[in-house]
Amino acid sequence: MSQYAALRANVGLLGTQLGDTVRNQLGPALLERIEQIRLLAKQARAGTEQQDQQLKQILASLTDDEILPVARAFAQFLNLANLAEQHHTISKDGAASIEKPQPLQELLTLLKSQQVDVEKTRQAVADLSIELVLTAHPTEVTRRTLIYKLTQIADCLAQREQDLTAHELARLDARLSDLITQAWHTNEIREQRPTPVDEAKSGFAVIETSLWQAIPEFIRELDEALTPVLGHGLALDAAPIRFSSWMGGDRDGNPFVTAKVTRQVLLLSRWKAADLFAHDLDILGNELSMNPANAALQAAVPGSTEPYRDLLKVLRGKLLHTRDWLTEALKHDRLQRPDDLLWHNQQLLEPLLLCYHSLRDCKMDVIANGLLLDTIRRAYAFGLTLLKLDVRQESGRHTQVFSEFTQYLGIGDYAHWEEPARQAFLLNELASKRPLFPRNWQPSAEVREVLDTCDIVARHGAEALSTYVISMAGKPSDVLAVQLLLKEAGISFPMRVAPLFETLADLTNAPECISKLLGIDWYRGYIQGKQEVMIGYSDSAKDAGAIAASWAQYSAQEALVAICQQAKVQLTLFHGRGGTIGRGGGPAHAAILSQPPGSLAGGMRVTEQGEMIRFKFGLSKLAQRSLALYASAVLEGVLLPPPVPKPEWRALMAQLATTSCDAYRAVVRHHPEFVPYFRAATPELELGQLPLGSRPPKRNPNGGVESLRAIPWIFAWSQNRLMLPAWLGAGSALAEAVAQGQTALLHEMRAQWPFFATRLSMLEMVYLKADAQIAAYYDEKLVPEHLLGLGAQLRSQLSADTALLLQLIDRPDLMANEAWIRESIMLRNTYVDPLHILQVELLKRVRHAPETVNDNIKRALMVTIAGIAAGMRNSG
């Protein structure tokens, strides 16, 4: 029996159910046509030219009435196939076929084999600090209402694995049919773009439906795995993994994220936390009915015969009162906050811990370590604010504040001052005890918005907020400016302020910037020995190509670690990764282990964005596994750090970076036909019609490719399967190294240096996902004749690069040693291929005969975009 038989059986089951739904709703003729298309796509993948041509002819001949249901059928099937795959990774049948089925146990076996000192392990566990930052970048194409149905379908698949009677199995299959029919009759495309508040609510939904259960289960799993090794369990207040959010706080280039929106999201986050903890206490109230209590608990509820239940009843009442007040506060711009609200996490924890210690003192450990402990773990991980919010703003907006202000004072224009003058002004004001801005100053609306945001930050405090991220930061004054704005707003806590280094030039300059910043006495005193720096993966890759960007990221991190160690400052690196290889994505375990030695010592923050949130955390058991993968990778990186690169590795890597960057930019920046080719060969212009995220797709609506956000840039190339940003330049650089006789050194780097091995592994995955034949079809039907040469050149380059990589890794096929990833990609290809061909046909109609385009055609085009994104998985 194949190790993937269970997966294929579930895919087949869901496909059959979807087919039955289509037959029942639209008749057998349409289902027959869909099945004909599926079989032809499968045969065409096997290399049959005749079937390939027949497939294209059938799809091109679909009527306006047929085209939408056909597109929807294949798009819906891909969602179901993804779900079956997610379920497979956490099912008993999947353990034999997936990578790292038990990551924590594998880590402990590795540590034992490497004879890692137990005390070192104990310290690494105590210091373990991972913060996953949920972001709402516009790549999550599946609506929340459909996600709910998909989650219910996953529950049915899990139940089908039990020992069921024929009747029970029939009832489950009827429920599956019910859910799939519901999904079929639900519009998979939003009518309107989500607002930032909608995006935040999606984040809360992930907490409620998955992570609320996954966090205590993961900590319990970690505790049980470590206890035999360390001789004791985790501390009661252990929160090795926490969650934060950018949803409602990320205003960089998003005019819809205002101070008012940020306030609303902060209050909604508290509302959801109060609601979830109140539900927990409902259950605990039923459970903790016992009478024996220690003196501390008896003193808290004197004379009570059910002290645990009575204490928690009071706590629940306070949570409900707080939730009611928050309901009213959301309706008003300002509402006086009464003193009797639950606002600080200690107010929640004190009664819970009182019950816990009393149960332990009264020898009821088994009860204390049950559901009560789960709630305590949640209180430490989520708290009364549920998700800590980051604020992100572009450095130029802060410059604008001081530019307007210095001009108002008549002392010149801050925007035109040199760096020393800016620092002198900012440090002087930071040391001053008087207010900075006079009451009669009337700033512009843009400046007022920045000041209002800082006011919101100051009002909501350290428990609700995490880091203020400054995008496009490059100088110490960019950080000092934010410190001064927060001071002026009356902030009462030392909020972390993280410069974000994004482009190739920014990353190269990052060590000098941080070194100068740490040389400022006032700043060193303020940060209290802790510095956070964010590394941008998306824009650096868009700027220089994947290889040059990854080396710049590695080099910057390495230098920052050394600078902070010398300054005796604890560095936390914040990784702004996306879902795709072109945006720093890929398997998290490999990515973490490929970082420079020492870079994990101060903990780790990393963004989880768009559709990857659902793929990693959408189901509770899946989330638990994802958390275990993160924890095991970080612990391994700390306890068994990768080697420091040899000088000859560095020299060759620097050469590869330079060559690849030149090759990448020669096409993307300097080829005169590139921009028109890009816009003809991909649905880049049409992506703007898809109501995905709240942010505009461009920073500058009138700009070219340089102003396009990294996400739609990647998204567009994944739609035509050329996957250009993730590989362009890399093969040229490797070919040059081989031509120079450096093949043996490349083999050595791959064998001994995780950073380089991961780069090649990521390229392998990209080449497997890319498809030159599909990209050629887009060109054939959509690209003007005078631009066809560039497309042919790029596909030829892709073919040569793929062949070279296979030669370097000495394998006959891509991902031959990663059977699970290969199976996953191949499984979906049969269903993605018809969507590509349909998309080409729809783009042709939309572009060449816009007057004939009806709502069916427009919607079908959006469905193909969403369906291909689902099929490609990490699309943005």
mmCIF file with all atom_site columns, C-alpha atoms in Angstrom, residues 67 173 304 344 419 472 666 754:
data_model
loop_
_atom_site.group_PDB
_atom_site.id
_atom_site.type_symbol
_atom_site.label_atom_id
_atom_site.label_alt_id
_atom_site.label_comp_id
_atom_site.label_asym_id
_atom_site.label_entity_id
_atom_site.label_seq_id
_atom_site.pdbx_PDB_ins_code
_atom_site.Cartn_x
_atom_site.Cartn_y
_atom_site.Cartn_z
_atom_site.occupancy
_atom_site.B_iso_or_equiv
_atom_site.pdbx_formal_charge
_atom_site.auth_seq_id
_atom_site.auth_comp_id
_atom_site.auth_asym_id
_atom_site.auth_atom_id
_atom_site.pdbx_PDB_model_num
ATOM 1 C CA . ILE A 1 67  ? -17.063 28.889 -18.015 1.00 0.00 ? 67  ILE A CA 1
ATOM 2 C CA . ASP A 1 173 ? -20.691 11.184 4.450   1.00 0.00 ? 173 ASP A CA 1
ATOM 3 C CA . SER A 1 304 ? -17.760 29.306 50.946  1.00 0.00 ? 304 SER A CA 1
ATOM 4 C CA . HIS A 1 344 ? -4.140  44.102 33.410  1.00 0.00 ? 344 HIS A CA 1
ATOM 5 C CA . GLU A 1 419 ? 22.003  63.521 9.914   1.00 0.00 ? 419 GLU A CA 1
ATOM 6 C CA . MET A 1 472 ? 12.441  52.348 5.028   1.00 0.00 ? 472 MET A CA 1
ATOM 7 C CA . ALA A 1 666 ? 19.690  43.231 -16.261 1.00 0.00 ? 666 ALA A CA 1
ATOM 8 C CA . PRO A 1 754 ? 22.904  24.814 6.094   1.00 0.00 ? 754 PRO A CA 1
#
